[in-house]
Coordinates of C-alpha atoms and ligand atoms in Angstrom, one line a residue:
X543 CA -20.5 16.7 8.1
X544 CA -18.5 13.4 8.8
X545 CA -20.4 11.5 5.5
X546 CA -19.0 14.0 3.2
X547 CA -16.2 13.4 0.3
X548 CA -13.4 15.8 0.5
X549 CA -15.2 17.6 -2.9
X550 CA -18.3 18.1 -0.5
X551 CA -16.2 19.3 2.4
X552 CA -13.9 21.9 -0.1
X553 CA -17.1 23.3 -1.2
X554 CA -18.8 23.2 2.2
X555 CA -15.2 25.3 3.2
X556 CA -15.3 27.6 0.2
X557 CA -19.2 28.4 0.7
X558 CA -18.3 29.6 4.4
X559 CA -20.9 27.0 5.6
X560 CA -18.3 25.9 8.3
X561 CA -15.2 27.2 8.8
X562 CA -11.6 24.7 9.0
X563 CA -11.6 25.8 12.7
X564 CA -14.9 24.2 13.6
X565 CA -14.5 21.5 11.5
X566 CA -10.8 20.5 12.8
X567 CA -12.7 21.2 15.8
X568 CA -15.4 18.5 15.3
X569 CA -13.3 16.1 14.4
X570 CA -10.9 16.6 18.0
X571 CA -14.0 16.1 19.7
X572 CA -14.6 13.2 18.0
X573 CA -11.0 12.0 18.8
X574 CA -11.4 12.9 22.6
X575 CA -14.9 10.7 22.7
X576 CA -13.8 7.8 20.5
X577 CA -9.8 7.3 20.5
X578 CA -9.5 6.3 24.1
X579 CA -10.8 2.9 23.7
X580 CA -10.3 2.7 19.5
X581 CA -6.8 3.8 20.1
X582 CA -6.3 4.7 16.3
X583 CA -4.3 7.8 17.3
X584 CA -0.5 7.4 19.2
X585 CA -0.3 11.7 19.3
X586 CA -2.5 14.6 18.5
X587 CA -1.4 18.5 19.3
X588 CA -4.6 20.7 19.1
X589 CA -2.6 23.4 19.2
X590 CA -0.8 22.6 15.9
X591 CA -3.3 21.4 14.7
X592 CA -5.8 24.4 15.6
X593 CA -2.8 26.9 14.3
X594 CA -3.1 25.1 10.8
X595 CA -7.1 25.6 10.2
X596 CA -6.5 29.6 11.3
X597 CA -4.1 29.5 8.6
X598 CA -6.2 27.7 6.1
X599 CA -9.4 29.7 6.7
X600 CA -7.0 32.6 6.3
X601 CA -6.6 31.2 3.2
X602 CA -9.8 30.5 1.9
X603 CA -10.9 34.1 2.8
X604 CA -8.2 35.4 0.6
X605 CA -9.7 33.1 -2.4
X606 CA -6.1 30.9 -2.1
X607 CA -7.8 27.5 -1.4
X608 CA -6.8 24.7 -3.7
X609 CA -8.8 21.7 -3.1
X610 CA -7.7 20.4 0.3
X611 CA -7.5 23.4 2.3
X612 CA -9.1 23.3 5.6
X613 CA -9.6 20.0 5.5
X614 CA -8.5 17.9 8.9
X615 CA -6.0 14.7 7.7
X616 CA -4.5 12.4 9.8
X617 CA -1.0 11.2 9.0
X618 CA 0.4 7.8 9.6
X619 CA 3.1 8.0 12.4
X620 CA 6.0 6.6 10.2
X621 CA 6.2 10.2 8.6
X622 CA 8.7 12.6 10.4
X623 CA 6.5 16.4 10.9
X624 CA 8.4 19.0 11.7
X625 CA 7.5 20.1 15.5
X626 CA 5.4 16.5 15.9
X627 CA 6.5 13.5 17.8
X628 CA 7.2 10.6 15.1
X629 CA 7.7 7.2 17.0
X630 CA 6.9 4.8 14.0
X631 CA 5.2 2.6 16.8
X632 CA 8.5 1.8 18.6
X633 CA 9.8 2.7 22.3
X634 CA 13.2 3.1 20.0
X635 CA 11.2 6.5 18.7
X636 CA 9.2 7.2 21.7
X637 CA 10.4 10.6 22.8
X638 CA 11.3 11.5 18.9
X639 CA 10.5 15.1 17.9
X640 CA 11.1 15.1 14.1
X641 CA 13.0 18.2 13.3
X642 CA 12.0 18.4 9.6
X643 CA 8.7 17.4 7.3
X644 CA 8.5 14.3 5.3
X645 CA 7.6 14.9 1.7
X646 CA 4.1 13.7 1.8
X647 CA 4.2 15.6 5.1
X648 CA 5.1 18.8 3.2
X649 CA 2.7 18.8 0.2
X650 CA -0.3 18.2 2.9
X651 CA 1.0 21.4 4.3
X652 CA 1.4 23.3 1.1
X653 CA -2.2 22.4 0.5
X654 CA -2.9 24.0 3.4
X655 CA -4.3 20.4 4.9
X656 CA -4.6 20.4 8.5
X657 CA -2.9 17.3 10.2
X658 CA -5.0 16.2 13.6
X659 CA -2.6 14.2 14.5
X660 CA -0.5 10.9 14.0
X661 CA -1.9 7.4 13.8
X662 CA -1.2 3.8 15.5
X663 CA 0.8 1.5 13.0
X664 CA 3.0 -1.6 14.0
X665 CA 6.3 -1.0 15.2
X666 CA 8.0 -0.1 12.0
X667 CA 5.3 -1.1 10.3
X668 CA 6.6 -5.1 10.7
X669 CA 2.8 -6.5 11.0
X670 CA -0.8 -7.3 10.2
X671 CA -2.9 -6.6 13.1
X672 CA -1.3 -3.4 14.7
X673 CA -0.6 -5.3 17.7
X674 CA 2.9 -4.9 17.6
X675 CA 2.4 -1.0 17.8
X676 CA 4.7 -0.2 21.4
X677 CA 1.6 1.7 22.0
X678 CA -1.1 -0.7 22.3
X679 CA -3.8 -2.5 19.7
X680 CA -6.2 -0.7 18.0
X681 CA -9.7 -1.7 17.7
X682 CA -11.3 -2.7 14.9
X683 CA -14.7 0.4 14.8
X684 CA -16.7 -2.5 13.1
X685 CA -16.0 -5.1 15.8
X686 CA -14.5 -4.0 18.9
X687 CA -12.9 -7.0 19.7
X688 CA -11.3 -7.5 16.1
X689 CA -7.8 -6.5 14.7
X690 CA -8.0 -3.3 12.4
X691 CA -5.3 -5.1 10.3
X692 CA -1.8 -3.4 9.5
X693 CA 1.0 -2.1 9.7
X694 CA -1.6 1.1 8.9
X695 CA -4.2 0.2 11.5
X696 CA -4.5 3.5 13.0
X697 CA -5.5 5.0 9.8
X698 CA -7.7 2.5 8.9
X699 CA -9.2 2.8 11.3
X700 CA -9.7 6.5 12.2
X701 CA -11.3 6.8 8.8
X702 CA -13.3 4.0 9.2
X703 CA -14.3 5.3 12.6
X704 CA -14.9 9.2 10.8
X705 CA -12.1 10.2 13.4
X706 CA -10.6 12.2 10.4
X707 CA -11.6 12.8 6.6
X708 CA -9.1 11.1 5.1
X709 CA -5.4 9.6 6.1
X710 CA -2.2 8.5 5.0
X711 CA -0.8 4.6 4.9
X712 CA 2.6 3.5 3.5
X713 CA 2.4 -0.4 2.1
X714 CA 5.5 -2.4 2.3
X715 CA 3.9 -6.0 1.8
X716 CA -0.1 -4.8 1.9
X717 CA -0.2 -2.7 4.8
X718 CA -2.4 0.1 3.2
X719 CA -4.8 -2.6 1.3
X720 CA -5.0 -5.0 4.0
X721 CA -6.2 -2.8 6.9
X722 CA -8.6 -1.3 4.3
X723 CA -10.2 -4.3 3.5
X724 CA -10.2 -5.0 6.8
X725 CA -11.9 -1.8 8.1
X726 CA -14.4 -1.5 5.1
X727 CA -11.9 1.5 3.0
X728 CA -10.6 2.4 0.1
X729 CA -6.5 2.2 -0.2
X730 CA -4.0 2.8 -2.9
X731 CA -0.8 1.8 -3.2
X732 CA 0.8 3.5 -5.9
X733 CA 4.0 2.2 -8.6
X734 CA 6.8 2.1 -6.3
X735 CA 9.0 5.7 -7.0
X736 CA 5.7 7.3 -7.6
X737 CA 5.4 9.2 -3.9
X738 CA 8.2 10.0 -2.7
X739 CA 10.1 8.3 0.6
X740 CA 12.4 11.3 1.9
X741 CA 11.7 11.4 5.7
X742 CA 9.4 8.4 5.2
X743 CA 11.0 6.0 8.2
X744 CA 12.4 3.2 6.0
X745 CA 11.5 -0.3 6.8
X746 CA 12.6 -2.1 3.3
X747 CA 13.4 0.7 1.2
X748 CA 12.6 -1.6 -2.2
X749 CA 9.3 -2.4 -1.4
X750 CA 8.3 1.2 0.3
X751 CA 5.5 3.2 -0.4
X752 CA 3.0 5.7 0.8
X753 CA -0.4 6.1 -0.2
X754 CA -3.8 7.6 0.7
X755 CA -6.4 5.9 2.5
X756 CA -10.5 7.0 2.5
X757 CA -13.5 6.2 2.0
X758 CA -13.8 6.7 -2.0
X759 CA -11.8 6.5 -5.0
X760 CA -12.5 10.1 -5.7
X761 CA -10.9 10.8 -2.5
X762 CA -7.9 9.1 -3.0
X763 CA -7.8 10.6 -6.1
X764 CA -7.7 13.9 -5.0
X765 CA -5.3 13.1 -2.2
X766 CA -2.7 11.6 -4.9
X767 CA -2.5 14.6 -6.7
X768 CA -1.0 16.1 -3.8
X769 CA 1.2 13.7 -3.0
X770 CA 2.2 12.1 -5.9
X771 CA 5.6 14.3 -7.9
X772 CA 9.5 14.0 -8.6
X773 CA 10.9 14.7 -5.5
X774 CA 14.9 15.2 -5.8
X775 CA 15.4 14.3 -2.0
X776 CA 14.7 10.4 -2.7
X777 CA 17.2 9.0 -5.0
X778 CA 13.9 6.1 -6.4
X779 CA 12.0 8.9 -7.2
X780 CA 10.6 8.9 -10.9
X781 CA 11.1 11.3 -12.8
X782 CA 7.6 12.4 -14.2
X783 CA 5.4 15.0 -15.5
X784 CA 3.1 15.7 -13.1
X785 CA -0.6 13.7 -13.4
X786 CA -4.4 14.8 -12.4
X787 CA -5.6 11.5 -10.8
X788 CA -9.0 12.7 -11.4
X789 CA -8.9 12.6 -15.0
X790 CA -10.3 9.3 -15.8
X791 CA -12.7 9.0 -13.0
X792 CA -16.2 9.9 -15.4
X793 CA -15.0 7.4 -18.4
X794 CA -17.1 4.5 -18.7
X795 CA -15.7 0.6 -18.1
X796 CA -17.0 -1.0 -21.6
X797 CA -14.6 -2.9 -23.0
X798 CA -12.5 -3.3 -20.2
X799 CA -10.9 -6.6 -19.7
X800 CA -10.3 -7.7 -15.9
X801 CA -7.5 -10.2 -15.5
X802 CA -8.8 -12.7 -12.5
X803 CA -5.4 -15.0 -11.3
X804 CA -6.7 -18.8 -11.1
X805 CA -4.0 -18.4 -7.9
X806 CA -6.1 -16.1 -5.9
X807 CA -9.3 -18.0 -6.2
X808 CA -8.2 -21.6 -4.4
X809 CA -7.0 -22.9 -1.5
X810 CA -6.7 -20.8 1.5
X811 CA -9.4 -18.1 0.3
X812 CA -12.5 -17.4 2.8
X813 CA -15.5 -18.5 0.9
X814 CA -17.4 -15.7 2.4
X815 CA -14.4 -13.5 0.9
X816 CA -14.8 -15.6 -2.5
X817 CA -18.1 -14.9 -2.5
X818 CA -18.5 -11.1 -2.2
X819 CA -15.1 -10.7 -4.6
X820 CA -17.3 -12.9 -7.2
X821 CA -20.2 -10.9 -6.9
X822 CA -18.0 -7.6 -7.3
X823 CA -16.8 -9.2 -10.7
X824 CA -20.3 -9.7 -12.1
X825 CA -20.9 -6.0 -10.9
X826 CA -18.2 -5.2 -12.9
X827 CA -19.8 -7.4 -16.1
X828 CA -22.5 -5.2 -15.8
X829 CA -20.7 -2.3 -16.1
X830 CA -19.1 -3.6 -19.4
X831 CA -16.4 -5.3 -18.7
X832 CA -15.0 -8.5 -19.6
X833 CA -13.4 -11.3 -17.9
X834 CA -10.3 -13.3 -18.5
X835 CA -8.3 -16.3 -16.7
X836 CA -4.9 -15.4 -16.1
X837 CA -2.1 -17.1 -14.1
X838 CA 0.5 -15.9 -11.7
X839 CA 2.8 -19.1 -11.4
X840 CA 5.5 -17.9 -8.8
X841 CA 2.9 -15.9 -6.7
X842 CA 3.6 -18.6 -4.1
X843 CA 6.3 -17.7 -3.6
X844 CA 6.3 -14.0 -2.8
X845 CA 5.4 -14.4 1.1
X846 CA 8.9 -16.7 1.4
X847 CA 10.7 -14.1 -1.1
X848 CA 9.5 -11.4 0.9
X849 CA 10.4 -12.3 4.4
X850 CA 14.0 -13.1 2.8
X851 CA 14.2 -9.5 1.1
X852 CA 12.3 -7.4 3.6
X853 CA 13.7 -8.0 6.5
X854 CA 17.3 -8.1 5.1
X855 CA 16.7 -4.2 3.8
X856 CA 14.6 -4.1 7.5
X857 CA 18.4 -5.2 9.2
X858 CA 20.4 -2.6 7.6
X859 CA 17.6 0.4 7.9
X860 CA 17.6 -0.2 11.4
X861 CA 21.0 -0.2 12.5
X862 CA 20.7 3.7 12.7
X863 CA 18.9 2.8 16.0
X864 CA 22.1 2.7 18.3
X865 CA 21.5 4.9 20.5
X866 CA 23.7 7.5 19.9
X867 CA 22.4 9.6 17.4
X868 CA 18.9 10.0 18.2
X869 CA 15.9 7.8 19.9
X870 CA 16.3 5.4 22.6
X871 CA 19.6 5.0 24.9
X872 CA 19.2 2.4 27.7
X873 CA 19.9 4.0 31.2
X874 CA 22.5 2.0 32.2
X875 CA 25.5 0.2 30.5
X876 CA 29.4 -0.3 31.0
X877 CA 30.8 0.3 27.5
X878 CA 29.9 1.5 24.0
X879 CA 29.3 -2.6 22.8
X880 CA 27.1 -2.7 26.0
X881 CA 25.1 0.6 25.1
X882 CA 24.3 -1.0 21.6
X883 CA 23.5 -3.7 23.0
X884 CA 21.1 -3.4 25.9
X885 CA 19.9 0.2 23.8
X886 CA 18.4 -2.5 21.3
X887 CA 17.4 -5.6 23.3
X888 CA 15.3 -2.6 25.4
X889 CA 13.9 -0.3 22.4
X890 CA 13.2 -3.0 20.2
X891 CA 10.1 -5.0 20.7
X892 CA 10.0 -9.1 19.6
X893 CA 8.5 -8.8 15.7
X894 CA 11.5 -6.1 14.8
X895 CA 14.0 -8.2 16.7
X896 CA 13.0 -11.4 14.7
X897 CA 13.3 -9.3 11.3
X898 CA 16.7 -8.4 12.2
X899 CA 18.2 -11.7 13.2
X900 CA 16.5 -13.3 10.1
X901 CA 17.5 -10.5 7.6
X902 CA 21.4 -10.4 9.2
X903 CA 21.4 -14.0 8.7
X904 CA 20.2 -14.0 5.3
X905 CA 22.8 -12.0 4.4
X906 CA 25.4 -13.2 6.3
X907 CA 29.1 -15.0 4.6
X908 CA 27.8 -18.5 3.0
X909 CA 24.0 -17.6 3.2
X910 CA 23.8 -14.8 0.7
X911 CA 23.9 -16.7 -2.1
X912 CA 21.4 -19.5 -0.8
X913 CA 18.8 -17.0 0.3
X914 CA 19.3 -13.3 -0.5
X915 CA 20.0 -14.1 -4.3
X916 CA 17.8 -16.6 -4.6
X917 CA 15.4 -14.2 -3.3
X918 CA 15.9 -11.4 -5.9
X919 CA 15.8 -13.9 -8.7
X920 CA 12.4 -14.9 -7.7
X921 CA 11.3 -11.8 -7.4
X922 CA 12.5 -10.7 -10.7
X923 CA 10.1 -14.2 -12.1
X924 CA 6.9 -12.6 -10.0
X925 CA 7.1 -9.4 -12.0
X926 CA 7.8 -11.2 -15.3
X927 CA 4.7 -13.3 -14.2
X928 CA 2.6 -9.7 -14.5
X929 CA 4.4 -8.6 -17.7
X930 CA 3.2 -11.8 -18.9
X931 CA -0.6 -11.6 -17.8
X932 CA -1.2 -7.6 -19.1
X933 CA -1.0 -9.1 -22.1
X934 CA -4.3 -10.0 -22.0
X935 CA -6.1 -7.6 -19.5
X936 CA -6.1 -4.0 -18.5
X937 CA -6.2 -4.4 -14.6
X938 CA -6.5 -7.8 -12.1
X939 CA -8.5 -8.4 -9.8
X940 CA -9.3 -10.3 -6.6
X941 CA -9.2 -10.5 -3.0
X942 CA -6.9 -7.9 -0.7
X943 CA -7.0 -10.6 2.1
X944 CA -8.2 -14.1 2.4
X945 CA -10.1 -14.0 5.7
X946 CA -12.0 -10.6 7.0
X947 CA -10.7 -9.4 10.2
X948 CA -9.8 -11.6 12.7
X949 CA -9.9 -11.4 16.5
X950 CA -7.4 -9.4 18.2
X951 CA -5.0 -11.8 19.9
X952 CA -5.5 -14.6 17.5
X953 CA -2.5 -15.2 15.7
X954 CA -0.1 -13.0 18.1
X955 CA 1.9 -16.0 18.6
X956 CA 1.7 -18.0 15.6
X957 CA 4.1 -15.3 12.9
X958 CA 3.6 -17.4 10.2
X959 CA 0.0 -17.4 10.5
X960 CA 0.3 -13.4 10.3
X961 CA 2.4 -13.3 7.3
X962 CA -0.1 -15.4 5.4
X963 CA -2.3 -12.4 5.8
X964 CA -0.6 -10.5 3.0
X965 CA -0.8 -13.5 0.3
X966 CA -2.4 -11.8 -2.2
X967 CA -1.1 -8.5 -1.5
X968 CA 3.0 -9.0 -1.3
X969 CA 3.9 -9.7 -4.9
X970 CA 2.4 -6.3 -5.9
X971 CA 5.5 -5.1 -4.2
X972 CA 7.6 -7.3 -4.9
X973 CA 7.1 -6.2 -9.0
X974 CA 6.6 -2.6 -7.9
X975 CA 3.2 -2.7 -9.6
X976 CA -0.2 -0.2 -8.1
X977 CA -2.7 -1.8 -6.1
X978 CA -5.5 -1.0 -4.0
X979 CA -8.5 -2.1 -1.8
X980 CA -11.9 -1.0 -2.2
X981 CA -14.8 -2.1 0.0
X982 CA -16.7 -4.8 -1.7
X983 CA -19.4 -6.2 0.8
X984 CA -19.6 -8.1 4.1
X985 CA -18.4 -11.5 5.3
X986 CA -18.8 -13.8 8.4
X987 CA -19.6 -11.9 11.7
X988 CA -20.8 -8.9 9.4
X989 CA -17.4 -7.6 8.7
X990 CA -16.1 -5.7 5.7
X991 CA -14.5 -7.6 2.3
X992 CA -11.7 -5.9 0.1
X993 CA -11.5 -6.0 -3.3
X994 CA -8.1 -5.8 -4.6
X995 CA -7.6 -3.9 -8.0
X996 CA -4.2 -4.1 -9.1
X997 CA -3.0 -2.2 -12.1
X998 CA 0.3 -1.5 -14.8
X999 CA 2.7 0.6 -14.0
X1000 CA 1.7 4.0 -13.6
X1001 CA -2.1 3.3 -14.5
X1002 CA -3.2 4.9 -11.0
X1003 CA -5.8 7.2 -12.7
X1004 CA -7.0 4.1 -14.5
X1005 CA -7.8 1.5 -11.7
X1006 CA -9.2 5.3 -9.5
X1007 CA -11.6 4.8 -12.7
X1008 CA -12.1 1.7 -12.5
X1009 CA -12.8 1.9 -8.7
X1010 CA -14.8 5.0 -9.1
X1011 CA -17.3 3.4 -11.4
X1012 CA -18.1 0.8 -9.1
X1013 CA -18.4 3.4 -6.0
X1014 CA -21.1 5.3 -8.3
X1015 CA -23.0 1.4 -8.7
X1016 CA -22.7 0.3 -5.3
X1017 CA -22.9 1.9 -1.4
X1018 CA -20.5 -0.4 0.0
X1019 CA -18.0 2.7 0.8
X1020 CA -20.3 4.1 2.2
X1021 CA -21.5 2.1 5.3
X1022 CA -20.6 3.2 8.5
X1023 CA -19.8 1.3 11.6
X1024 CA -22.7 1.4 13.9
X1025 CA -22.2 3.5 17.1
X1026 CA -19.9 5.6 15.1
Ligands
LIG1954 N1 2.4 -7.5 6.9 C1 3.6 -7.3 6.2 C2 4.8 -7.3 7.1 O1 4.6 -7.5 8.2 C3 3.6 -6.0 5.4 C4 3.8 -4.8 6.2 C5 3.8 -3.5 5.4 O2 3.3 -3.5 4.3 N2 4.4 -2.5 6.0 O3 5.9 -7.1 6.7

């Protein structure tokens, strides 16, 4: 039951061969045995939970199933659910009851979806490793000792580990491709306005998005078209008649030209990763597709434009945390200047405190100019770099991440180190352009290699195509973790 798609499982639902009840019921066992050393989950609520699958079998017996009914989720804990604690990794949010549903939140429940509960991410999602979660590391299901990557490390790695059948991310800077390379996924971060943020916890609000996370294209595909659509509540929400994500998945790839960025391919990049990205690309060559050279000149500059412009947005999102209106209020102070500050020297843990000094300085009186503008300029070049190169080729592709995962504790106190991790991923957000990881083969120490498919604007259903094809060549997606 834990190998099948979400297609299998909806028609293993609708053929009464299990019910949602037993099913959600599987996978909390599966939680109980596995989460208390993988640690992907930071709550779960049978009883919710539970209370949705009654609903959903409900459902299904009165032939009102659309395709994800019944079928157990999990939901990355930077999405407020109504009745659910939401801490967003941080002691700030520890005690947080979200009194209303998040968007994404609310079409998994008109779905009927069940949610088992919410996952491990970095505190605000500010990482790559989950280790800055307030509620401790999670562990890699491939290699115990190893990182699952992040800021959506709990989802990566309860799919990875079958601790649900699919899951939720939200990439800011990488964080749904990175941890699914590094857990052996599939991940899609869709054109920024696409999914709505409203009740999303904003960590840079330009760069934001949510996006599914499993184990196949098809599954992500189906999960976007419950997710994806205009939602009024988020003022960079497009616009858009609604899409069916599945649409393109059966076209052939003949004639398809992949775009492959001479940037991604040199210094810096794994050669184990080089190797299995390579081989990927003469997959696709045998699938029909052709391969051009294209550049990317001021990709080398999105990690220093990014940790300008993210954690300036990061310093004004997160002055909400005062404790007055809701979250964390340190026990003792003598005055209101003393409650702010002791309330966020206590609830904020070091990686967020760093974003905000850095991001308060960037745009403080006589530093603007010098780093904030200069920022947005560059970033502006990064996307004219990709206007530039889909002139000559439908999607790019190349690595997610330049190493596979690395050992947890390794580069906890080296930050530069950690924000090298997202090098190939970060100017996709910058330019607000799709991207996702697929699971492309194994590195050093036997763990799992990304491939990073990054498309046009709004040409999700396209690169789901384009990963879907290669899915139907190759079992990559689906290996399983031994002892899983
Ligand atoms: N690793 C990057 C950061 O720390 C990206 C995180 C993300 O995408 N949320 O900011």
């Amino acid at each position: 039951m834990i190998e099948l798609s979400l297609k299998q499982l909806s028609s293993q639902l609708a053929g009464r061969k299990i019910s949602s009840v037993e099913l959600t019921q599987l996978y909390l066992d599966r939680i109980q045995q596995l989460n208390p050393e993988i640690n992907a989950y930071i709550t779960l609520n049978h009883a919710l939970a539970l209370a949705q699958a009654k609903a959903a079998d409900q459902r299904i017996a009165n032939n009102e199933a659309s395709p994800l009914t019944g079928i157990p989720f999990a939901q990355k804990d930077i999405f407020c659910a109504k009745g659910w604690r939401t801490t967003c990794g941080s002691k700030m949010l520890e005690n947080f009851i979200a009194p209303y549903d998040a968007h994404v939140i609310g079409k998994f429940n008109q779905a009927g979806a069940i949610n088992l509960g919410k996952t491990n991410m970095d505190e605000f999602a500010m990482g790559s490793s989950n280790e800055t979660s307030y509620f401790g590391k999670v562990q890699n299901p491939w290699d115990r000792t190893r990182v699952p990557g992040g800021s959506s490390g709990g989802t990566a790695a309860a799919v990875a580990a079958r601790l649900c059948a699919a899951a939720t991310g939200t990439d800011t800077g990488g964080s749904i491709r990175q941890p699914a390379a590094l857990c052996g996924i599939s991940g899609l971060k869709p054109t920024y306005g696409v999914v709505s943020r409203y009740g999303m916890i904003a960590f840079a609000s330009s760069l934001d998005q949510a996006g599914p996370m499993g184990r196949s294209a098809e599954d992500l595909a189906l999960m976007m078209n419950v997710m994806a659509g205009f939602d009024e509540r988020d003022s960079t929400s497009l616009q858009r008649e609604a899409e069916d994500y599945t649409r393109s998945l059966a076209q052939p790839l003949q004639g398809l030209r992949i775009g492959l960025p001479k940037e991604f391919f040199g210094e810096g990049l794994g050669a184990d990763v080089g190797k299995a990205v390579e081989e990927a690309i003469n997959q696709y060559k045998k699938l029909g597709a052709t391969v051009v050279e294209i550049s990317l000149p001021n990709s080398k500059l999105s990690v220093p434009a990014y940790y300008v412009l993210a954690p300036a947005e990061a310093s004004s999102n997160l002055s909400r945390f005062d404790g007055v209106r809701y979250g964390y209020r340190a026990a003792e102070y003598s005055d209101l200047a003393d409650m702010y500050e002791k309330t966020r020297a206590q609830g904020f843990g070091a990686e967020v405190k760093r974003r905000i000094m850095i991001g308060t300085y960037v745009l403080s009186h006589g530093y603007y100019d010098a780093y904030y503008l200069k920022a947005q300029k560059i970033r502006r070049l990064i996307a004219q770099d990709f206007v530039e190169a889909y002139k000559h080729c439908d999607v790019i592709m190349g690595p997610t991440s330049p190493s596979t995962a690395f050992k947890l504790g390794e580069k906890g106190d080296d930050p530069v180190q950690m924000y090298l991790s997202d090098i190939y991923t970060i100017a996709v957000n910058l330019a607000g352009l799709p991207g996702m990881s697929i699971p492309c083969g194994f590195g050093a120490n036997n763990m799992p290699v990304g491939l990073q498919i990054i498309g046009n604007y709004f040409d999700e259903a396209r690169m789901l195509n384009v990963a879907h094809q290669y899915q139907l060549a190759t079992d990559w997606h689906q290996r399983a973790p031994q002892g899983i």
